[in-house]
């Protein structure tokens, strides 16, 4: 893997530590396994859905957590006693534990999660605060301060 030297950014841009952390998070994401498979859909201009194929997992086996713009989906099954009793001729459905992380953009909020037919759906929306939205300034307007 290549290492990227970001020191020139630190000299010329203020606040580039955020950019460095994003690059670092992206390189960590490459190290994740391919299990479970997932889709990312664009439902509307600012609405998204992540769908994960987690056959064999129930609602109690999956946890979804959002922290610092990172969505973490973790699946843990306790199959110790059940698999010892069962005899498989072929086992093609993987029920191994997993942890999948997704980097969320700024102002992306997780709205809901639902599980149906072995698919986990997580709906998200980008909600931009009014202070961050562009606003038009009329020429000749003056700032009125409340004293």
PDB file of C-alpha atoms in Angstrom:
ATOM      1  CA  UNK A   1       0.000   0.000   0.000  1.00  0.00           C
ATOM      2  CA  UNK A   2       1.172   3.517  -0.739  1.00  0.00           C
ATOM      3  CA  UNK A   3       1.688   6.100   1.980  1.00  0.00           C
ATOM      4  CA  UNK A   4       0.591   9.613   1.176  1.00  0.00           C
ATOM      5  CA  UNK A   5       2.581  12.522   2.573  1.00  0.00           C
ATOM      6  CA  UNK A   6       0.119  15.248   3.537  1.00  0.00           C
ATOM      7  CA  UNK A   7       2.660  17.595   5.135  1.00  0.00           C
ATOM      8  CA  UNK A   8       2.482  20.146   2.263  1.00  0.00           C
ATOM      9  CA  UNK A   9      -1.232  20.543   2.999  1.00  0.00           C
ATOM     10  CA  UNK A  10      -0.524  21.399   6.609  1.00  0.00           C
ATOM     11  CA  UNK A  11       1.741  24.269   5.528  1.00  0.00           C
ATOM     12  CA  UNK A  12      -0.648  25.876   3.075  1.00  0.00           C
ATOM     13  CA  UNK A  13      -4.196  25.116   4.291  1.00  0.00           C
ATOM     14  CA  UNK A  14      -5.782  25.799   7.630  1.00  0.00           C
ATOM     15  CA  UNK A  15      -8.012  22.979   8.782  1.00  0.00           C
ATOM     16  CA  UNK A  16      -6.494  20.333   6.522  1.00  0.00           C
ATOM     17  CA  UNK A  17      -6.306  17.950   9.479  1.00  0.00           C
ATOM     18  CA  UNK A  18      -9.930  17.120   8.648  1.00  0.00           C
ATOM     19  CA  UNK A  19      -8.855  16.188   5.105  1.00  0.00           C
ATOM     20  CA  UNK A  20      -6.064  14.023   6.479  1.00  0.00           C
ATOM     21  CA  UNK A  21      -8.484  12.177   8.750  1.00  0.00           C
ATOM     22  CA  UNK A  22     -10.794  11.529   5.773  1.00  0.00           C
ATOM     23  CA  UNK A  23      -7.932  10.080   3.741  1.00  0.00           C
ATOM     24  CA  UNK A  24      -6.898   7.956   6.708  1.00  0.00           C
ATOM     25  CA  UNK A  25     -10.468   6.677   7.138  1.00  0.00           C
ATOM     26  CA  UNK A  26     -10.649   5.828   3.429  1.00  0.00           C
ATOM     27  CA  UNK A  27      -7.491   3.724   3.618  1.00  0.00           C
ATOM     28  CA  UNK A  28      -8.884   1.887   6.647  1.00  0.00           C
ATOM     29  CA  UNK A  29     -12.097   1.157   4.731  1.00  0.00           C
ATOM     30  CA  UNK A  30     -10.088  -0.668   2.057  1.00  0.00           C
ATOM     31  CA  UNK A  31      -8.978  -3.210   4.679  1.00  0.00           C
ATOM     32  CA  UNK A  32     -12.533  -4.401   5.366  1.00  0.00           C
ATOM     33  CA  UNK A  33     -13.616  -7.823   4.202  1.00  0.00           C
ATOM     34  CA  UNK A  34     -16.224  -8.218   1.485  1.00  0.00           C
ATOM     35  CA  UNK A  35     -18.727  -9.760   3.894  1.00  0.00           C
ATOM     36  CA  UNK A  36     -21.591  -9.026   4.073  1.00  0.00           C
ATOM     37  CA  UNK A  37     -22.391  -7.742   0.585  1.00  0.00           C
ATOM     38  CA  UNK A  38     -24.170  -4.399   0.421  1.00  0.00           C
ATOM     39  CA  UNK A  39     -25.717  -1.819  -1.926  1.00  0.00           C
ATOM     40  CA  UNK A  40     -25.804   1.959  -1.566  1.00  0.00           C
ATOM     41  CA  UNK A  41     -28.779   3.591  -3.286  1.00  0.00           C
ATOM     42  CA  UNK A  42     -29.571   7.216  -4.023  1.00  0.00           C
ATOM     43  CA  UNK A  43     -33.324   7.459  -3.373  1.00  0.00           C
ATOM     44  CA  UNK A  44     -33.688  11.221  -3.893  1.00  0.00           C
ATOM     45  CA  UNK A  45     -31.385  14.238  -4.083  1.00  0.00           C
ATOM     46  CA  UNK A  46     -30.414  14.034  -0.389  1.00  0.00           C
ATOM     47  CA  UNK A  47     -31.777  10.607   0.608  1.00  0.00           C
ATOM     48  CA  UNK A  48     -29.724   7.409   0.692  1.00  0.00           C
ATOM     49  CA  UNK A  49     -30.244   3.746   1.574  1.00  0.00           C
ATOM     50  CA  UNK A  50     -27.677   1.125   2.497  1.00  0.00           C
ATOM     51  CA  UNK A  51     -28.943  -2.436   2.006  1.00  0.00           C
ATOM     52  CA  UNK A  52     -26.941  -5.312   3.462  1.00  0.00           C
ATOM     53  CA  UNK A  53     -27.534  -9.018   2.785  1.00  0.00           C
ATOM     54  CA  UNK A  54     -27.379 -10.610   6.234  1.00  0.00           C
ATOM     55  CA  UNK A  55     -29.179 -13.933   5.831  1.00  0.00           C
ATOM     56  CA  UNK A  56     -29.408 -15.892   9.062  1.00  0.00           C
ATOM     57  CA  UNK A  57     -29.192 -12.854  11.356  1.00  0.00           C
ATOM     58  CA  UNK A  58     -32.132 -11.614  13.418  1.00  0.00           C
ATOM     59  CA  UNK A  59     -32.861  -8.157  14.803  1.00  0.00           C
ATOM     60  CA  UNK A  60     -31.278  -9.076  18.129  1.00  0.00           C
ATOM     61  CA  UNK A  61     -28.032 -10.169  16.429  1.00  0.00           C
ATOM     62  CA  UNK A  62     -27.360  -6.824  14.696  1.00  0.00           C
ATOM     63  CA  UNK A  63     -26.348  -3.472  16.196  1.00  0.00           C
ATOM     64  CA  UNK A  64     -26.219  -0.178  14.314  1.00  0.00           C
ATOM     65  CA  UNK A  65     -24.245   2.728  15.729  1.00  0.00           C
ATOM     66  CA  UNK A  66     -23.352   6.207  14.477  1.00  0.00           C
ATOM     67  CA  UNK A  67     -20.391   8.057  15.965  1.00  0.00           C
ATOM     68  CA  UNK A  68     -18.255  10.858  14.513  1.00  0.00           C
ATOM     69  CA  UNK A  69     -19.623  10.526  10.951  1.00  0.00           C
ATOM     70  CA  UNK A  70     -19.023   6.761  10.966  1.00  0.00           C
ATOM     71  CA  UNK A  71     -21.888   4.302  10.604  1.00  0.00           C
ATOM     72  CA  UNK A  72     -20.958   0.925  12.111  1.00  0.00           C
ATOM     73  CA  UNK A  73     -23.071  -2.182  11.547  1.00  0.00           C
ATOM     74  CA  UNK A  74     -22.081  -5.181  13.649  1.00  0.00           C
ATOM     75  CA  UNK A  75     -23.516  -8.694  13.514  1.00  0.00           C
ATOM     76  CA  UNK A  76     -22.782 -11.243  16.226  1.00  0.00           C
ATOM     77  CA  UNK A  77     -24.263 -14.719  16.473  1.00  0.00           C
ATOM     78  CA  UNK A  78     -23.721 -17.226  19.224  1.00  0.00           C
ATOM     79  CA  UNK A  79     -23.787 -20.482  17.248  1.00  0.00           C
ATOM     80  CA  UNK A  80     -21.579 -22.539  19.557  1.00  0.00           C
ATOM     81  CA  UNK A  81     -24.202 -25.016  20.747  1.00  0.00           C
ATOM     82  CA  UNK A  82     -26.533 -24.937  17.732  1.00  0.00           C
ATOM     83  CA  UNK A  83     -23.882 -25.788  15.115  1.00  0.00           C
ATOM     84  CA  UNK A  84     -22.538 -28.660  17.217  1.00  0.00           C
ATOM     85  CA  UNK A  85     -25.975 -30.315  17.107  1.00  0.00           C
ATOM     86  CA  UNK A  86     -26.567 -29.729  13.382  1.00  0.00           C
ATOM     87  CA  UNK A  87     -24.901 -31.749  10.611  1.00  0.00           C
ATOM     88  CA  UNK A  88     -24.510 -29.993   7.274  1.00  0.00           C
ATOM     89  CA  UNK A  89     -23.994 -31.787   3.984  1.00  0.00           C
ATOM     90  CA  UNK A  90     -23.271 -28.372   2.440  1.00  0.00           C
ATOM     91  CA  UNK A  91     -23.035 -25.035   4.273  1.00  0.00           C
ATOM     92  CA  UNK A  92     -23.224 -22.171   1.786  1.00  0.00           C
ATOM     93  CA  UNK A  93     -24.926 -19.570   3.977  1.00  0.00           C
ATOM     94  CA  UNK A  94     -22.263 -17.728   5.891  1.00  0.00           C
ATOM     95  CA  UNK A  95     -23.385 -16.752   9.355  1.00  0.00           C
ATOM     96  CA  UNK A  96     -20.058 -15.451  10.583  1.00  0.00           C
ATOM     97  CA  UNK A  97     -19.753 -12.375  12.755  1.00  0.00           C
ATOM     98  CA  UNK A  98     -19.066  -9.120  10.934  1.00  0.00           C
ATOM     99  CA  UNK A  99     -18.402  -5.433  11.373  1.00  0.00           C
ATOM    100  CA  UNK A 100     -18.918  -3.050   8.449  1.00  0.00           C
ATOM    101  CA  UNK A 101     -18.108   0.683   8.659  1.00  0.00           C
ATOM    102  CA  UNK A 102     -19.314   3.450   6.377  1.00  0.00           C
ATOM    103  CA  UNK A 103     -17.984   7.018   6.381  1.00  0.00           C
ATOM    104  CA  UNK A 104     -20.888   9.468   6.341  1.00  0.00           C
ATOM    105  CA  UNK A 105     -20.675  12.903   4.785  1.00  0.00           C
ATOM    106  CA  UNK A 106     -21.213  16.050   6.793  1.00  0.00           C
ATOM    107  CA  UNK A 107     -24.807  16.553   7.946  1.00  0.00           C
ATOM    108  CA  UNK A 108     -25.893  13.002   6.973  1.00  0.00           C
ATOM    109  CA  UNK A 109     -28.330  11.641   9.545  1.00  0.00           C
ATOM    110  CA  UNK A 110     -29.502   8.043   9.923  1.00  0.00           C
ATOM    111  CA  UNK A 111     -33.311   8.082   9.862  1.00  0.00           C
ATOM    112  CA  UNK A 112     -34.393   4.462  10.216  1.00  0.00           C
ATOM    113  CA  UNK A 113     -33.386   0.825   9.934  1.00  0.00           C
ATOM    114  CA  UNK A 114     -35.514  -2.146   8.953  1.00  0.00           C
ATOM    115  CA  UNK A 115     -34.912  -5.828   8.305  1.00  0.00           C
ATOM    116  CA  UNK A 116     -36.951  -7.800   5.782  1.00  0.00           C
ATOM    117  CA  UNK A 117     -36.304 -11.108   3.983  1.00  0.00           C
ATOM    118  CA  UNK A 118     -32.672 -11.299   5.118  1.00  0.00           C
ATOM    119  CA  UNK A 119     -31.922  -7.731   3.994  1.00  0.00           C
ATOM    120  CA  UNK A 120     -31.062  -4.906   6.382  1.00  0.00           C
ATOM    121  CA  UNK A 121     -32.126  -1.473   5.089  1.00  0.00           C
ATOM    122  CA  UNK A 122     -30.670   1.696   6.641  1.00  0.00           C
ATOM    123  CA  UNK A 123     -32.189   4.978   5.429  1.00  0.00           C
ATOM    124  CA  UNK A 124     -30.236   8.229   5.663  1.00  0.00           C
ATOM    125  CA  UNK A 125     -30.734  11.849   4.701  1.00  0.00           C
ATOM    126  CA  UNK A 126     -28.439  14.831   4.305  1.00  0.00           C
ATOM    127  CA  UNK A 127     -29.946  17.688   6.308  1.00  0.00           C
ATOM    128  CA  UNK A 128     -28.053  20.906   5.690  1.00  0.00           C
ATOM    129  CA  UNK A 129     -28.617  23.511   8.437  1.00  0.00           C
ATOM    130  CA  UNK A 130     -29.923  26.912   7.391  1.00  0.00           C
ATOM    131  CA  UNK A 131     -26.649  28.548   8.461  1.00  0.00           C
ATOM    132  CA  UNK A 132     -24.738  26.385   5.943  1.00  0.00           C
ATOM    133  CA  UNK A 133     -27.096  26.937   3.003  1.00  0.00           C
ATOM    134  CA  UNK A 134     -26.127  29.583   0.464  1.00  0.00           C
ATOM    135  CA  UNK A 135     -27.975  32.855   0.809  1.00  0.00           C
ATOM    136  CA  UNK A 136     -28.207  35.768  -1.549  1.00  0.00           C
ATOM    137  CA  UNK A 137     -27.080  39.175  -0.328  1.00  0.00           C
ATOM    138  CA  UNK A 138     -28.833  42.149  -1.861  1.00  0.00           C
ATOM    139  CA  UNK A 139     -26.548  44.901  -3.100  1.00  0.00           C
ATOM    140  CA  UNK A 140     -26.918  47.983  -0.966  1.00  0.00           C
ATOM    141  CA  UNK A 141     -28.201  46.123   2.067  1.00  0.00           C
ATOM    142  CA  UNK A 142     -26.857  47.072   5.472  1.00  0.00           C
ATOM    143  CA  UNK A 143     -26.223  44.992   8.536  1.00  0.00           C
ATOM    144  CA  UNK A 144     -28.681  45.839  11.276  1.00  0.00           C
ATOM    145  CA  UNK A 145     -27.377  45.013  14.743  1.00  0.00           C
ATOM    146  CA  UNK A 146     -29.602  44.553  17.759  1.00  0.00           C
ATOM    147  CA  UNK A 147     -28.099  46.442  20.699  1.00  0.00           C
TER     148      UNK A 147
END
